[in-house]
Amino acid sequence: MSLTRTDEVFGALADPNRRLIIERLAAEGPATATTLAAELGMSRQGAAKHLANLAEAGIVTASREGREVLYELVELSLEPGADWLEGVGARWDRRLVRLKRHLGE
């Protein structure tokens, strides 16, 4: 079974530490693994492992600036997950409309 982009996004989002990293990068922009580790209260190795997972899912990219590696969010990388949630929400909205009609409201 091959993973879809949606599967990769949700797999990456499954870990609360990765969600914290995404929130931090979204709010304040690019950062090094060392900076993220210090700000989020984890080891540098832990942050690097989470960043590697996010990079594999296509959510962050890494670029070298001198001796440092900066990580930043990839624009629209969370879109497959958002699209999936929107589709599920729309189906439930239609079901609720039909239920209300059936109940005569």
PDB file of N, CA and C in Angstrom:
ATOM      1  N   MET A   1       0.844  -1.179   0.000  1.00  0.00           N
ATOM      2  CA  MET A   1       0.000   0.000   0.000  1.00  0.00           C
ATOM      3  C   MET A   1       0.889   1.241   0.000  1.00  0.00           C
ATOM      4  N   SER A   2       0.677   2.122  -0.951  1.00  0.00           N
ATOM      5  CA  SER A   2       1.484   3.339  -1.002  1.00  0.00           C
ATOM      6  C   SER A   2       0.754   4.471  -0.281  1.00  0.00           C
ATOM      7  N   LEU A   3       1.537   5.323   0.352  1.00  0.00           N
ATOM      8  CA  LEU A   3       0.973   6.447   1.078  1.00  0.00           C
ATOM      9  C   LEU A   3       0.653   7.582   0.116  1.00  0.00           C
ATOM     10  N   THR A   4      -0.458   8.242   0.353  1.00  0.00           N
ATOM     11  CA  THR A   4      -0.800   9.436  -0.411  1.00  0.00           C
ATOM     12  C   THR A   4      -0.218  10.645   0.319  1.00  0.00           C
ATOM     13  N   ARG A   5      -0.252  11.796  -0.318  1.00  0.00           N
ATOM     14  CA  ARG A   5       0.200  13.026   0.341  1.00  0.00           C
ATOM     15  C   ARG A   5      -0.624  13.282   1.597  1.00  0.00           C
ATOM     16  N   THR A   6      -1.918  13.000   1.534  1.00  0.00           N
ATOM     17  CA  THR A   6      -2.776  13.183   2.705  1.00  0.00           C
ATOM     18  C   THR A   6      -2.310  12.295   3.846  1.00  0.00           C
ATOM     19  N   ASP A   7      -1.990  11.034   3.556  1.00  0.00           N
ATOM     20  CA  ASP A   7      -1.489  10.115   4.581  1.00  0.00           C
ATOM     21  C   ASP A   7      -0.191  10.638   5.192  1.00  0.00           C
ATOM     22  N   GLU A   8       0.693  11.152   4.342  1.00  0.00           N
ATOM     23  CA  GLU A   8       1.970  11.666   4.826  1.00  0.00           C
ATOM     24  C   GLU A   8       1.766  12.874   5.744  1.00  0.00           C
ATOM     25  N   VAL A   9       0.856  13.771   5.358  1.00  0.00           N
ATOM     26  CA  VAL A   9       0.588  14.958   6.173  1.00  0.00           C
ATOM     27  C   VAL A   9       0.024  14.547   7.525  1.00  0.00           C
ATOM     28  N   PHE A  10      -0.987  13.687   7.525  1.00  0.00           N
ATOM     29  CA  PHE A  10      -1.579  13.278   8.798  1.00  0.00           C
ATOM     30  C   PHE A  10      -0.608  12.459   9.634  1.00  0.00           C
ATOM     31  N   GLY A  11       0.230  11.653   8.999  1.00  0.00           N
ATOM     32  CA  GLY A  11       1.246  10.905   9.732  1.00  0.00           C
ATOM     33  C   GLY A  11       2.203  11.845  10.446  1.00  0.00           C
ATOM     34  N   ALA A  12       2.614  12.905   9.749  1.00  0.00           N
ATOM     35  CA  ALA A  12       3.519  13.883  10.350  1.00  0.00           C
ATOM     36  C   ALA A  12       2.831  14.658  11.466  1.00  0.00           C
ATOM     37  N   LEU A  13       1.552  14.961  11.288  1.00  0.00           N
ATOM     38  CA  LEU A  13       0.809  15.728  12.288  1.00  0.00           C
ATOM     39  C   LEU A  13       0.402  14.898  13.503  1.00  0.00           C
ATOM     40  N   ALA A  14       0.594  13.590  13.436  1.00  0.00           N
ATOM     41  CA  ALA A  14       0.168  12.715  14.530  1.00  0.00           C
ATOM     42  C   ALA A  14       0.937  12.963  15.822  1.00  0.00           C
ATOM     43  N   ASP A  15       2.134  13.502  15.716  1.00  0.00           N
ATOM     44  CA  ASP A  15       2.957  13.717  16.905  1.00  0.00           C
ATOM     45  C   ASP A  15       2.807  15.158  17.402  1.00  0.00           C
ATOM     46  N   PRO A  16       2.495  15.340  18.693  1.00  0.00           N
ATOM     47  CA  PRO A  16       2.301  16.701  19.208  1.00  0.00           C
ATOM     48  C   PRO A  16       3.562  17.572  19.120  1.00  0.00           C
ATOM     49  N   ASN A  17       4.741  16.980  19.223  1.00  0.00           N
ATOM     50  CA  ASN A  17       5.970  17.766  19.102  1.00  0.00           C
ATOM     51  C   ASN A  17       6.145  18.299  17.685  1.00  0.00           C
ATOM     52  N   ARG A  18       5.768  17.515  16.690  1.00  0.00           N
ATOM     53  CA  ARG A  18       5.852  17.993  15.311  1.00  0.00           C
ATOM     54  C   ARG A  18       4.844  19.113  15.065  1.00  0.00           C
ATOM     55  N   ARG A  19       3.668  18.991  15.688  1.00  0.00           N
ATOM     56  CA  ARG A  19       2.689  20.079  15.560  1.00  0.00           C
ATOM     57  C   ARG A  19       3.227  21.361  16.192  1.00  0.00           C
ATOM     58  N   LEU A  20       3.911  21.241  17.335  1.00  0.00           N
ATOM     59  CA  LEU A  20       4.522  22.415  17.969  1.00  0.00           C
ATOM     60  C   LEU A  20       5.567  23.052  17.057  1.00  0.00           C
ATOM     61  N   ILE A  21       6.375  22.224  16.424  1.00  0.00           N
ATOM     62  CA  ILE A  21       7.396  22.734  15.500  1.00  0.00           C
ATOM     63  C   ILE A  21       6.725  23.479  14.349  1.00  0.00           C
ATOM     64  N   ILE A  22       5.674  22.909  13.784  1.00  0.00           N
ATOM     65  CA  ILE A  22       4.949  23.555  12.685  1.00  0.00           C
ATOM     66  C   ILE A  22       4.377  24.888  13.146  1.00  0.00           C
ATOM     67  N   GLU A  23       3.757  24.907  14.336  1.00  0.00           N
ATOM     68  CA  GLU A  23       3.194  26.153  14.854  1.00  0.00           C
ATOM     69  C   GLU A  23       4.283  27.205  15.032  1.00  0.00           C
ATOM     70  N   ARG A  24       5.420  26.800  15.568  1.00  0.00           N
ATOM     71  CA  ARG A  24       6.526  27.739  15.795  1.00  0.00           C
ATOM     72  C   ARG A  24       7.050  28.289  14.473  1.00  0.00           C
ATOM     73  N   LEU A  25       7.263  27.418  13.482  1.00  0.00           N
ATOM     74  CA  LEU A  25       7.760  27.872  12.190  1.00  0.00           C
ATOM     75  C   LEU A  25       6.735  28.769  11.491  1.00  0.00           C
ATOM     76  N   ALA A  26       5.470  28.464  11.634  1.00  0.00           N
ATOM     77  CA  ALA A  26       4.430  29.285  11.020  1.00  0.00           C
ATOM     78  C   ALA A  26       4.368  30.664  11.661  1.00  0.00           C
ATOM     79  N   ALA A  27       4.560  30.726  12.969  1.00  0.00           N
ATOM     80  CA  ALA A  27       4.444  31.996  13.686  1.00  0.00           C
ATOM     81  C   ALA A  27       5.678  32.877  13.547  1.00  0.00           C
ATOM     82  N   GLU A  28       6.851  32.274  13.565  1.00  0.00           N
ATOM     83  CA  GLU A  28       8.082  33.069  13.657  1.00  0.00           C
ATOM     84  C   GLU A  28       9.063  32.866  12.511  1.00  0.00           C
ATOM     85  N   GLY A  29       8.767  31.973  11.598  1.00  0.00           N
ATOM     86  CA  GLY A  29       9.636  31.777  10.454  1.00  0.00           C
ATOM     87  C   GLY A  29      10.734  30.757  10.681  1.00  0.00           C
ATOM     88  N   PRO A  30      11.684  30.688   9.744  1.00  0.00           N
ATOM     89  CA  PRO A  30      12.732  29.667   9.764  1.00  0.00           C
ATOM     90  C   PRO A  30      13.532  29.635  11.062  1.00  0.00           C
ATOM     91  N   ALA A  31      14.013  28.430  11.391  1.00  0.00           N
ATOM     92  CA  ALA A  31      14.808  28.249  12.609  1.00  0.00           C
ATOM     93  C   ALA A  31      15.697  27.029  12.448  1.00  0.00           C
ATOM     94  N   THR A  32      16.733  26.971  13.256  1.00  0.00           N
ATOM     95  CA  THR A  32      17.617  25.810  13.288  1.00  0.00           C
ATOM     96  C   THR A  32      17.045  24.774  14.248  1.00  0.00           C
ATOM     97  N   ALA A  33      17.524  23.555  14.145  1.00  0.00           N
ATOM     98  CA  ALA A  33      17.104  22.498  15.078  1.00  0.00           C
ATOM     99  C   ALA A  33      17.480  22.880  16.500  1.00  0.00           C
ATOM    100  N   THR A  34      18.631  23.512  16.677  1.00  0.00           N
ATOM    101  CA  THR A  34      19.081  23.927  18.007  1.00  0.00           C
ATOM    102  C   THR A  34      18.129  24.961  18.605  1.00  0.00           C
ATOM    103  N   THR A  35      17.739  25.936  17.808  1.00  0.00           N
ATOM    104  CA  THR A  35      16.810  26.968  18.273  1.00  0.00           C
ATOM    105  C   THR A  35      15.465  26.355  18.638  1.00  0.00           C
ATOM    106  N   LEU A  36      14.949  25.510  17.773  1.00  0.00           N
ATOM    107  CA  LEU A  36      13.651  24.873  18.033  1.00  0.00           C
ATOM    108  C   LEU A  36      13.710  24.019  19.291  1.00  0.00           C
ATOM    109  N   ALA A  37      14.785  23.283  19.459  1.00  0.00           N
ATOM    110  CA  ALA A  37      14.939  22.428  20.636  1.00  0.00           C
ATOM    111  C   ALA A  37      14.889  23.268  21.910  1.00  0.00           C
ATOM    112  N   ALA A  38      15.626  24.370  21.915  1.00  0.00           N
ATOM    113  CA  ALA A  38      15.667  25.227  23.097  1.00  0.00           C
ATOM    114  C   ALA A  38      14.304  25.850  23.379  1.00  0.00           C
ATOM    115  N   GLU A  39      13.642  26.330  22.343  1.00  0.00           N
ATOM    116  CA  GLU A  39      12.354  26.994  22.519  1.00  0.00           C
ATOM    117  C   GLU A  39      11.246  26.029  22.924  1.00  0.00           C
ATOM    118  N   LEU A  40      11.332  24.786  22.469  1.00  0.00           N
ATOM    119  CA  LEU A  40      10.247  23.833  22.697  1.00  0.00           C
ATOM    120  C   LEU A  40      10.564  22.818  23.792  1.00  0.00           C
ATOM    121  N   GLY A  41      11.710  22.940  24.420  1.00  0.00           N
ATOM    122  CA  GLY A  41      12.035  22.078  25.553  1.00  0.00           C
ATOM    123  C   GLY A  41      12.290  20.627  25.189  1.00  0.00           C
ATOM    124  N   MET A  42      13.071  20.425  24.137  1.00  0.00           N
ATOM    125  CA  MET A  42      13.421  19.057  23.751  1.00  0.00           C
ATOM    126  C   MET A  42      14.905  19.032  23.410  1.00  0.00           C
ATOM    127  N   SER A  43      15.441  17.857  23.247  1.00  0.00           N
ATOM    128  CA  SER A  43      16.852  17.757  22.875  1.00  0.00           C
ATOM    129  C   SER A  43      17.021  18.160  21.409  1.00  0.00           C
ATOM    130  N   ARG A  44      18.243  18.551  21.055  1.00  0.00           N
ATOM    131  CA  ARG A  44      18.517  18.894  19.668  1.00  0.00           C
ATOM    132  C   ARG A  44      18.312  17.676  18.773  1.00  0.00           C
ATOM    133  N   GLN A  45      18.721  16.505  19.266  1.00  0.00           N
ATOM    134  CA  GLN A  45      18.543  15.278  18.493  1.00  0.00           C
ATOM    135  C   GLN A  45      17.057  14.980  18.280  1.00  0.00           C
ATOM    136  N   GLY A  46      16.252  15.221  19.319  1.00  0.00           N
ATOM    137  CA  GLY A  46      14.809  15.021  19.191  1.00  0.00           C
ATOM    138  C   GLY A  46      14.204  15.955  18.162  1.00  0.00           C
ATOM    139  N   ALA A  47      14.609  17.226  18.222  1.00  0.00           N
ATOM    140  CA  ALA A  47      14.108  18.200  17.250  1.00  0.00           C
ATOM    141  C   ALA A  47      14.534  17.810  15.838  1.00  0.00           C
ATOM    142  N   ALA A  48      15.782  17.393  15.686  1.00  0.00           N
ATOM    143  CA  ALA A  48      16.281  16.992  14.367  1.00  0.00           C
ATOM    144  C   ALA A  48      15.501  15.797  13.820  1.00  0.00           C
ATOM    145  N   LYS A  49      15.171  14.853  14.690  1.00  0.00           N
ATOM    146  CA  LYS A  49      14.399  13.681  14.264  1.00  0.00           C
ATOM    147  C   LYS A  49      13.009  14.104  13.782  1.00  0.00           C
ATOM    148  N   HIS A  50      12.358  14.999  14.534  1.00  0.00           N
ATOM    149  CA  HIS A  50      11.033  15.479  14.132  1.00  0.00           C
ATOM    150  C   HIS A  50      11.115  16.275  12.831  1.00  0.00           C
ATOM    151  N   LEU A  51      12.152  17.088  12.691  1.00  0.00           N
ATOM    152  CA  LEU A  51      12.321  17.870  11.470  1.00  0.00           C
ATOM    153  C   LEU A  51      12.564  16.968  10.261  1.00  0.00           C
ATOM    154  N   ALA A  52      13.306  15.890  10.455  1.00  0.00           N
ATOM    155  CA  ALA A  52      13.522  14.936   9.362  1.00  0.00           C
ATOM    156  C   ALA A  52      12.205  14.311   8.930  1.00  0.00           C
ATOM    157  N   ASN A  53      11.350  13.986   9.887  1.00  0.00           N
ATOM    158  CA  ASN A  53      10.047  13.413   9.579  1.00  0.00           C
ATOM    159  C   ASN A  53       9.194  14.423   8.809  1.00  0.00           C
ATOM    160  N   LEU A  54       9.209  15.675   9.263  1.00  0.00           N
ATOM    161  CA  LEU A  54       8.442  16.722   8.582  1.00  0.00           C
ATOM    162  C   LEU A  54       8.984  16.971   7.177  1.00  0.00           C
ATOM    163  N   ALA A  55      10.301  16.899   7.017  1.00  0.00           N
ATOM    164  CA  ALA A  55      10.902  17.078   5.690  1.00  0.00           C
ATOM    165  C   ALA A  55      10.520  15.925   4.771  1.00  0.00           C
ATOM    166  N   GLU A  56      10.519  14.721   5.291  1.00  0.00           N
ATOM    167  CA  GLU A  56      10.139  13.551   4.498  1.00  0.00           C
ATOM    168  C   GLU A  56       8.698  13.663   4.019  1.00  0.00           C
ATOM    169  N   ALA A  57       7.834  14.265   4.841  1.00  0.00           N
ATOM    170  CA  ALA A  57       6.431  14.453   4.472  1.00  0.00           C
ATOM    171  C   ALA A  57       6.241  15.674   3.576  1.00  0.00           C
ATOM    172  N   GLY A  58       7.318  16.419   3.310  1.00  0.00           N
ATOM    173  CA  GLY A  58       7.223  17.583   2.437  1.00  0.00           C
ATOM    174  C   GLY A  58       6.673  18.817   3.108  1.00  0.00           C
ATOM    175  N   ILE A  59       6.671  18.847   4.441  1.00  0.00           N
ATOM    176  CA  ILE A  59       6.092  19.963   5.190  1.00  0.00           C
ATOM    177  C   ILE A  59       7.125  21.044   5.479  1.00  0.00           C
ATOM    178  N   VAL A  60       8.380  20.655   5.660  1.00  0.00           N
ATOM    179  CA  VAL A  60       9.452  21.629   5.860  1.00  0.00           C
ATOM    180  C   VAL A  60      10.573  21.358   4.865  1.00  0.00           C
ATOM    181  N   THR A  61      11.367  22.384   4.608  1.00  0.00           N
ATOM    182  CA  THR A  61      12.577  22.227   3.813  1.00  0.00           C
ATOM    183  C   THR A  61      13.753  22.699   4.642  1.00  0.00           C
ATOM    184  N   ALA A  62      14.907  22.188   4.301  1.00  0.00           N
ATOM    185  CA  ALA A  62      16.139  22.561   4.982  1.00  0.00           C
ATOM    186  C   ALA A  62      17.054  23.266   3.998  1.00  0.00           C
ATOM    187  N   SER A  63      17.670  24.351   4.450  1.00  0.00           N
ATOM    188  CA  SER A  63      18.649  25.049   3.617  1.00  0.00           C
ATOM    189  C   SER A  63      19.844  25.424   4.491  1.00  0.00           C
ATOM    190  N   ARG A  64      20.997  25.265   3.924  1.00  0.00           N
ATOM    191  CA  ARG A  64      22.231  25.545   4.662  1.00  0.00           C
ATOM    192  C   ARG A  64      22.607  27.011   4.494  1.00  0.00           C
ATOM    193  N   GLU A  65      22.892  27.648   5.631  1.00  0.00           N
ATOM    194  CA  GLU A  65      23.417  29.014   5.640  1.00  0.00           C
ATOM    195  C   GLU A  65      24.675  28.990   6.492  1.00  0.00           C
ATOM    196  N   GLY A  66      25.813  28.938   5.828  1.00  0.00           N
ATOM    197  CA  GLY A  66      27.068  28.791   6.557  1.00  0.00           C
ATOM    198  C   GLY A  66      27.123  27.426   7.214  1.00  0.00           C
ATOM    199  N   ARG A  67      27.349  27.420   8.513  1.00  0.00           N
ATOM    200  CA  ARG A  67      27.402  26.152   9.246  1.00  0.00           C
ATOM    201  C   ARG A  67      26.045  25.725   9.774  1.00  0.00           C
ATOM    202  N   GLU A  68      25.035  26.565   9.622  1.00  0.00           N
ATOM    203  CA  GLU A  68      23.711  26.260  10.167  1.00  0.00           C
ATOM    204  C   GLU A  68      22.769  25.734   9.087  1.00  0.00           C
ATOM    205  N   VAL A  69      21.856  24.905   9.533  1.00  0.00           N
ATOM    206  CA  VAL A  69      20.790  24.427   8.653  1.00  0.00           C
ATOM    207  C   VAL A  69      19.494  25.047   9.160  1.00  0.00           C
ATOM    208  N   LEU A  70      18.836  25.816   8.300  1.00  0.00           N
ATOM    209  CA  LEU A  70      17.571  26.452   8.651  1.00  0.00           C
ATOM    210  C   LEU A  70      16.415  25.641   8.082  1.00  0.00           C
ATOM    211  N   TYR A  71      15.403  25.469   8.902  1.00  0.00           N
ATOM    212  CA  TYR A  71      14.195  24.754   8.490  1.00  0.00           C
ATOM    213  C   TYR A  71      13.062  25.760   8.363  1.00  0.00           C
ATOM    214  N   GLU A  72      12.278  25.587   7.294  1.00  0.00           N
ATOM    215  CA  GLU A  72      11.120  26.455   7.132  1.00  0.00           C
ATOM    216  C   GLU A  72       9.964  25.670   6.527  1.00  0.00           C
ATOM    217  N   LEU A  73       8.758  26.158   6.793  1.00  0.00           N
ATOM    218  CA  LEU A  73       7.564  25.511   6.266  1.00  0.00           C
ATOM    219  C   LEU A  73       7.501  25.659   4.756  1.00  0.00           C
ATOM    220  N   VAL A  74       7.002  24.631   4.117  1.00  0.00           N
ATOM    221  CA  VAL A  74       6.758  24.678   2.677  1.00  0.00           C
ATOM    222  C   VAL A  74       5.343  25.217   2.485  1.00  0.00           C
ATOM    223  N   GLU A  75       5.236  26.254   1.673  1.00  0.00           N
ATOM    224  CA  GLU A  75       3.939  26.871   1.437  1.00  0.00           C
ATOM    225  C   GLU A  75       2.943  25.840   0.903  1.00  0.00           C
ATOM    226  N   LEU A  76       1.775  25.825   1.465  1.00  0.00           N
ATOM    227  CA  LEU A  76       0.663  24.950   1.073  1.00  0.00           C
ATOM    228  C   LEU A  76       0.927  23.463   1.322  1.00  0.00           C
ATOM    229  N   SER A  77       1.940  23.133   2.109  1.00  0.00           N
ATOM    230  CA  SER A  77       2.264  21.723   2.340  1.00  0.00           C
ATOM    231  C   SER A  77       1.207  20.991   3.158  1.00  0.00           C
ATOM    232  N   LEU A  78       0.414  21.719   3.922  1.00  0.00           N
ATOM    233  CA  LEU A  78      -0.633  21.089   4.728  1.00  0.00           C
ATOM    234  C   LEU A  78      -1.966  21.012   3.981  1.00  0.00           C
ATOM    235  N   GLU A  79      -1.976  21.523   2.764  1.00  0.00           N
ATOM    236  CA  GLU A  79      -3.194  21.574   1.950  1.00  0.00           C
ATOM    237  C   GLU A  79      -3.879  20.213   1.764  1.00  0.00           C
ATOM    238  N   PRO A  80      -3.153  19.122   1.506  1.00  0.00           N
ATOM    239  CA  PRO A  80      -3.848  17.837   1.344  1.00  0.00           C
ATOM    240  C   PRO A  80      -4.666  17.444   2.580  1.00  0.00           C
ATOM    241  N   GLY A  81      -4.149  17.707   3.754  1.00  0.00           N
ATOM    242  CA  GLY A  81      -4.890  17.409   4.982  1.00  0.00           C
ATOM    243  C   GLY A  81      -6.098  18.312   5.133  1.00  0.00           C
ATOM    244  N   ALA A  82      -5.913  19.592   4.839  1.00  0.00           N
ATOM    245  CA  ALA A  82      -7.016  20.547   4.925  1.00  0.00           C
ATOM    246  C   ALA A  82      -8.122  20.198   3.923  1.00  0.00           C
ATOM    247  N   ASP A  83      -7.726  19.808   2.711  1.00  0.00           N
ATOM    248  CA  ASP A  83      -8.718  19.413   1.695  1.00  0.00           C
ATOM    249  C   ASP A  83      -9.517  18.200   2.153  1.00  0.00           C
ATOM    250  N   TRP A  84      -8.827  17.225   2.739  1.00  0.00           N
ATOM    251  CA  TRP A  84      -9.508  16.011   3.202  1.00  0.00           C
ATOM    252  C   TRP A  84     -10.517  16.368   4.297  1.00  0.00           C
ATOM    253  N   LEU A  85     -10.084  17.194   5.261  1.00  0.00           N
ATOM    254  CA  LEU A  85     -10.984  17.606   6.346  1.00  0.00           C
ATOM    255  C   LEU A  85     -12.182  18.378   5.806  1.00  0.00           C
ATOM    256  N   GLU A  86     -11.943  19.226   4.824  1.00  0.00           N
ATOM    257  CA  GLU A  86     -13.030  19.995   4.230  1.00  0.00           C
ATOM    258  C   GLU A  86     -14.052  19.067   3.559  1.00  0.00           C
ATOM    259  N   GLY A  87     -13.553  18.045   2.872  1.00  0.00           N
ATOM    260  CA  GLY A  87     -14.454  17.088   2.220  1.00  0.00           C
ATOM    261  C   GLY A  87     -15.296  16.314   3.223  1.00  0.00           C
ATOM    262  N   VAL A  88     -14.671  15.866   4.301  1.00  0.00           N
ATOM    263  CA  VAL A  88     -15.410  15.145   5.338  1.00  0.00           C
ATOM    264  C   VAL A  88     -16.443  16.067   5.982  1.00  0.00           C
ATOM    265  N   GLY A  89     -16.041  17.302   6.272  1.00  0.00           N
ATOM    266  CA  GLY A  89     -16.965  18.266   6.873  1.00  0.00           C
ATOM    267  C   GLY A  89     -18.154  18.544   5.975  1.00  0.00           C
ATOM    268  N   ALA A  90     -17.912  18.670   4.682  1.00  0.00           N
ATOM    269  CA  ALA A  90     -18.997  18.938   3.731  1.00  0.00           C
ATOM    270  C   ALA A  90     -19.984  17.781   3.691  1.00  0.00           C
ATOM    271  N   ARG A  91     -19.464  16.551   3.728  1.00  0.00           N
ATOM    272  CA  ARG A  91     -20.370  15.388   3.725  1.00  0.00           C
ATOM    273  C   ARG A  91     -21.244  15.382   4.978  1.00  0.00           C
ATOM    274  N   TRP A  92     -20.665  15.702   6.134  1.00  0.00           N
ATOM    275  CA  TRP A  92     -21.447  15.746   7.371  1.00  0.00           C
ATOM    276  C   TRP A  92     -22.451  16.885   7.331  1.00  0.00           C
ATOM    277  N   ASP A  93     -22.094  18.014   6.768  1.00  0.00           N
ATOM    278  CA  ASP A  93     -23.041  19.124   6.645  1.00  0.00           C
ATOM    279  C   ASP A  93     -24.251  18.706   5.814  1.00  0.00           C
ATOM    280  N   ARG A  94     -23.997  17.990   4.703  1.00  0.00           N
ATOM    281  CA  ARG A  94     -25.120  17.533   3.865  1.00  0.00           C
ATOM    282  C   ARG A  94     -25.996  16.544   4.617  1.00  0.00           C
ATOM    283  N   ARG A  95     -25.384  15.661   5.401  1.00  0.00           N
ATOM    284  CA  ARG A  95     -26.166  14.702   6.191  1.00  0.00           C
ATOM    285  C   ARG A  95     -27.035  15.420   7.221  1.00  0.00           C
ATOM    286  N   LEU A  96     -26.479  16.432   7.866  1.00  0.00           N
ATOM    287  CA  LEU A  96     -27.252  17.168   8.864  1.00  0.00           C
ATOM    288  C   LEU A  96     -28.416  17.922   8.232  1.00  0.00           C
ATOM    289  N   VAL A  97     -28.208  18.471   7.049  1.00  0.00           N
ATOM    290  CA  VAL A  97     -29.287  19.156   6.334  1.00  0.00           C
ATOM    291  C   VAL A  97     -30.413  18.170   6.021  1.00  0.00           C
ATOM    292  N   ARG A  98     -30.036  16.977   5.533  1.00  0.00           N
ATOM    293  CA  ARG A  98     -31.059  15.958   5.230  1.00  0.00           C
ATOM    294  C   ARG A  98     -31.788  15.527   6.499  1.00  0.00           C
ATOM    295  N   LEU A  99     -31.082  15.380   7.607  1.00  0.00           N
ATOM    296  CA  LEU A  99     -31.697  14.988   8.871  1.00  0.00           C
ATOM    297  C   LEU A  99     -32.680  16.057   9.350  1.00  0.00           C
ATOM    298  N   LYS A 100     -32.288  17.313   9.259  1.00  0.00           N
ATOM    299  CA  LYS A 100     -33.187  18.407   9.660  1.00  0.00           C
ATOM    300  C   LYS A 100     -34.433  18.421   8.796  1.00  0.00           C
ATOM    301  N   ARG A 101     -34.246  18.205   7.488  1.00  0.00           N
ATOM    302  CA  ARG A 101     -35.402  18.157   6.574  1.00  0.00           C
ATOM    303  C   ARG A 101     -36.308  16.988   6.966  1.00  0.00           C
ATOM    304  N   HIS A 102     -35.722  15.855   7.245  1.00  0.00           N
ATOM    305  CA  HIS A 102     -36.492  14.664   7.625  1.00  0.00           C
ATOM    306  C   HIS A 102     -37.273  14.900   8.921  1.00  0.00           C
ATOM    307  N   LEU A 103     -36.671  15.615   9.850  1.00  0.00           N
ATOM    308  CA  LEU A 103     -37.323  15.888  11.136  1.00  0.00           C
ATOM    309  C   LEU A 103     -38.301  17.049  11.048  1.00  0.00           C
ATOM    310  N   GLY A 104     -38.342  17.716   9.892  1.00  0.00           N
ATOM    311  CA  GLY A 104     -39.305  18.779   9.692  1.00  0.00           C
ATOM    312  C   GLY A 104     -38.897  20.109  10.284  1.00  0.00           C
ATOM    313  N   GLU A 105     -37.629  20.321  10.455  1.00  0.00           N
ATOM    314  CA  GLU A 105     -37.182  21.608  11.040  1.00  0.00           C
ATOM    315  C   GLU A 105     -36.861  22.600   9.974  1.00  0.00           C
TER     316      GLU A 105
END
